[in-house]
């Protein structure tokens, strides 16, 4: 592989993307200036160019609609409710009544500048069955730091769709292993194994009543 050519291609893609972004921003600003100028001219001359005002306003509304749609897509809830999808990849003794989960990479995938993946993580919010609650209550409340599982929480684990409490907990744990936070959220190590690799995964679950937060490190690369 010609690494020089590959690097130049990546840089060219990034530069073209930035140029198009700046061009779109410039057009957006010019449209606002044009609309403002027409309004000022209409007030001063007491004559409004209706066709120009309507056309400029329509284009701006389309721009704002595109920005809104892009923002919604960027923050769209990516959580899946198909728990069977998790069970197809992992052995895990949980059969929740409801589930929302997402598997994601760290760092996030960037189409403009590909980068190696450091780790892959699964985060899930679960509504537990009575059997699951009883099973989790029997798990030993051992200190995670002293267990075989490692407390590794990716910095982007606090997904946008998570509930406020779970998001705050993962944000706190991603910066440092806070044992007080783990105890307060009733977090315990849970056994999870890959169906294909047959490898044990570093996983913990935090339960409040029949609601639970599951965190599983699917893979980690040095």
Coordinates of C-alpha atoms in Angstrom, one line a residue:
X1 CA 0.0 0.0 0.0
X2 CA 1.3 3.5 -0.9
X3 CA 0.9 5.2 2.4
X4 CA 1.8 8.6 1.0
X5 CA -1.0 8.4 -1.7
X6 CA -3.5 7.2 0.9
X7 CA -2.6 10.1 3.3
X8 CA -2.9 12.6 0.4
X9 CA -6.3 11.2 -0.5
X10 CA -7.6 11.4 3.1
X11 CA -6.3 15.0 3.4
X12 CA -7.9 15.9 0.0
X13 CA -11.3 14.5 1.2
X14 CA -11.0 16.5 4.5
X15 CA -10.1 19.7 2.6
X16 CA -12.9 19.4 0.1
X17 CA -15.4 18.7 2.9
X18 CA -14.2 21.8 4.8
X19 CA -14.4 23.9 1.7
X20 CA -18.0 22.8 1.0
X21 CA -18.9 23.5 4.6
X22 CA -17.4 27.0 4.5
X23 CA -19.1 27.6 1.1
X24 CA -22.5 26.6 2.5
X25 CA -21.9 28.8 5.5
X26 CA -21.1 31.8 3.3
X27 CA -24.2 31.3 1.2
X28 CA -26.3 31.1 4.4
X29 CA -24.8 34.4 5.7
X30 CA -25.3 36.1 2.3
X31 CA -28.9 35.1 2.2
X32 CA -29.5 36.7 5.6
X33 CA -27.7 39.9 4.5
X34 CA -29.8 40.0 1.3
X35 CA -33.0 39.5 3.2
X36 CA -32.1 42.2 5.7
X37 CA -31.0 44.6 2.9
X38 CA -34.3 44.2 1.1
X39 CA -36.3 44.8 4.3
X40 CA -34.3 48.0 5.0
X41 CA -34.7 49.2 1.4
X42 CA -38.4 48.5 1.6
X43 CA -38.8 50.5 4.8
X44 CA -36.7 53.4 3.5
X45 CA -38.3 53.5 0.0
X46 CA -41.7 52.4 1.3
X47 CA -41.7 49.8 -1.5
X48 CA -41.1 46.1 -0.9
X49 CA -39.9 43.7 -3.6
X50 CA -42.3 40.9 -2.7
X51 CA -40.8 38.4 -5.2
X52 CA -37.3 38.9 -3.7
X53 CA -38.5 38.7 -0.1
X54 CA -40.5 35.6 -0.8
X55 CA -37.7 33.9 -2.7
X56 CA -35.0 34.7 -0.1
X57 CA -37.3 33.7 2.8
X58 CA -38.2 30.4 1.1
X59 CA -34.5 29.5 0.5
X60 CA -33.7 30.4 4.1
X61 CA -36.5 28.3 5.4
X62 CA -35.2 25.4 3.4
X63 CA -31.7 26.0 4.8
X64 CA -33.1 26.1 8.4
X65 CA -35.1 22.9 7.6
X66 CA -32.0 21.2 6.4
X67 CA -30.0 22.3 9.5
X68 CA -32.8 21.0 11.7
X69 CA -33.0 17.7 9.9
X70 CA -29.2 17.3 10.1
X71 CA -29.2 18.1 13.8
X72 CA -32.0 15.6 14.4
X73 CA -30.1 13.0 12.5
X74 CA -26.9 13.8 14.4
X75 CA -28.6 13.4 17.8
X76 CA -31.0 10.7 16.7
X77 CA -31.7 8.0 19.2
X78 CA -29.7 5.1 18.0
X79 CA -31.0 2.7 20.6
X80 CA -32.5 -0.6 19.5
X81 CA -35.3 -2.4 21.3
X82 CA -34.5 -5.7 19.8
X83 CA -32.9 -7.6 22.7
X84 CA -32.7 -10.7 20.6
X85 CA -30.0 -8.9 18.7
X86 CA -27.9 -8.8 21.9
X87 CA -28.6 -12.5 22.6
X88 CA -27.4 -13.4 19.1
X89 CA -24.0 -12.1 20.0
X90 CA -23.7 -12.7 23.7
X91 CA -24.4 -15.3 26.3
X92 CA -26.1 -13.3 29.1
X93 CA -28.6 -14.5 31.8
X94 CA -31.1 -11.7 31.4
X95 CA -34.5 -11.8 29.8
X96 CA -35.8 -8.2 30.2
X97 CA -39.4 -7.1 29.6
X98 CA -38.1 -4.1 27.8
X99 CA -34.7 -3.0 26.5
X100 CA -33.0 -0.2 24.7
X101 CA -29.4 -0.8 23.7
X102 CA -26.6 0.5 21.5
X103 CA -23.2 -0.9 20.5
X104 CA -20.7 1.8 19.5
X105 CA -17.0 2.3 18.9
X106 CA -14.5 4.6 20.6
X107 CA -13.6 6.9 19.0
X108 CA -16.8 7.5 17.1
X109 CA -16.7 6.6 13.4
X110 CA -15.8 9.7 11.3
X111 CA -16.5 9.3 7.6
X112 CA -14.2 12.2 6.8
X113 CA -11.2 11.0 8.7
X114 CA -11.0 7.2 9.4
X115 CA -9.2 6.2 12.6
X116 CA -8.4 3.0 14.4
X117 CA -11.0 1.7 16.9
X118 CA -9.7 1.6 20.5
X119 CA -12.7 -0.3 21.9
X120 CA -16.3 -1.3 21.3
X121 CA -18.9 -1.1 24.0
X122 CA -22.5 -2.1 24.5
X123 CA -24.8 0.0 26.8
X124 CA -28.4 -0.9 27.6
X125 CA -31.3 0.3 29.7
X126 CA -33.5 -2.6 30.8
X127 CA -36.8 -3.1 32.5
X128 CA -36.2 -6.4 34.3
X129 CA -38.6 -9.3 34.9
X130 CA -39.2 -10.5 38.5
X131 CA -36.8 -13.5 37.8
X132 CA -34.1 -11.1 36.6
X133 CA -34.5 -8.9 39.7
X134 CA -34.2 -12.0 42.0
X135 CA -31.2 -13.3 40.1
X136 CA -29.3 -10.0 40.2
X137 CA -30.1 -9.6 43.9
X138 CA -28.2 -12.9 44.5
X139 CA -25.0 -11.6 42.8
X140 CA -22.3 -10.8 45.3
X141 CA -21.9 -7.1 46.0
X142 CA -18.1 -7.3 45.6
X143 CA -16.0 -4.3 44.8
X144 CA -15.6 -4.0 41.1
X145 CA -12.0 -2.9 41.3
X146 CA -11.1 -6.1 43.3
X147 CA -13.0 -8.4 40.9
X148 CA -11.8 -10.2 37.8
X149 CA -13.8 -7.7 35.7
X150 CA -12.1 -4.4 34.9
X151 CA -14.0 -1.2 35.2
X152 CA -13.4 0.4 31.9
X153 CA -15.9 2.9 30.7
X154 CA -15.4 4.6 27.4
X155 CA -15.5 8.5 27.4
X156 CA -18.5 8.4 24.9
X157 CA -20.5 5.8 26.9
X158 CA -23.0 8.4 28.1
X159 CA -25.2 8.1 25.0
X160 CA -27.7 10.9 24.1
X161 CA -30.8 8.6 24.5
X162 CA -29.9 7.4 28.0
X163 CA -31.9 8.5 31.0
X164 CA -30.5 11.4 33.0
X165 CA -29.3 9.4 35.9
X166 CA -27.6 6.7 33.8
X167 CA -26.0 9.3 31.6
X168 CA -24.6 11.1 34.7
X169 CA -23.3 7.9 36.2
X170 CA -21.5 6.8 33.0
X171 CA -20.1 10.3 32.6
X172 CA -18.8 10.1 36.1
X173 CA -17.3 6.6 35.7
X174 CA -15.7 7.4 32.4
X175 CA -13.5 10.0 34.1
X176 CA -12.5 7.8 37.1
X177 CA -13.6 4.7 38.9
X178 CA -15.8 6.2 41.6
X179 CA -16.6 3.4 44.1
X180 CA -19.1 5.6 45.9
X181 CA -21.0 6.1 42.7
X182 CA -21.0 2.4 42.0
X183 CA -22.2 1.6 45.5
X184 CA -25.0 4.2 45.3
X185 CA -26.2 2.8 42.0
X186 CA -26.0 -0.8 43.2
X187 CA -23.6 -1.9 40.5
X188 CA -22.4 -5.5 40.4
X189 CA -20.3 -7.6 38.1
X190 CA -22.3 -9.8 35.7
X191 CA -21.2 -12.7 33.6
X192 CA -21.3 -12.1 29.8
X193 CA -19.6 -14.2 27.2
X194 CA -19.3 -13.9 23.4
X195 CA -21.1 -16.6 21.5
X196 CA -18.5 -16.7 18.7
X197 CA -15.2 -15.9 20.6
X198 CA -16.4 -17.7 23.8
X199 CA -14.4 -15.0 25.7
X200 CA -15.7 -13.5 28.9
X201 CA -16.5 -9.8 28.6
X202 CA -15.9 -7.1 31.2
X203 CA -19.4 -6.2 32.2
X204 CA -21.3 -4.7 35.1
X205 CA -25.0 -3.9 35.8
X206 CA -26.5 -1.2 38.0
X207 CA -30.0 -1.7 39.3
X208 CA -32.7 0.5 40.8
X209 CA -35.8 -1.5 41.4
X210 CA -36.7 -3.2 38.1
X211 CA -34.7 -0.7 36.1
X212 CA -31.1 -1.5 35.2
X213 CA -28.1 -0.1 33.3
X214 CA -25.9 -2.7 31.6
X215 CA -22.4 -1.9 30.4
X216 CA -20.3 -4.4 28.4
X217 CA -16.9 -4.0 26.9
X218 CA -17.3 -6.0 23.7
X219 CA -13.7 -5.6 22.5
X220 CA -10.6 -3.6 23.4
X221 CA -7.5 -3.0 21.3
X222 CA -4.1 -2.1 22.7

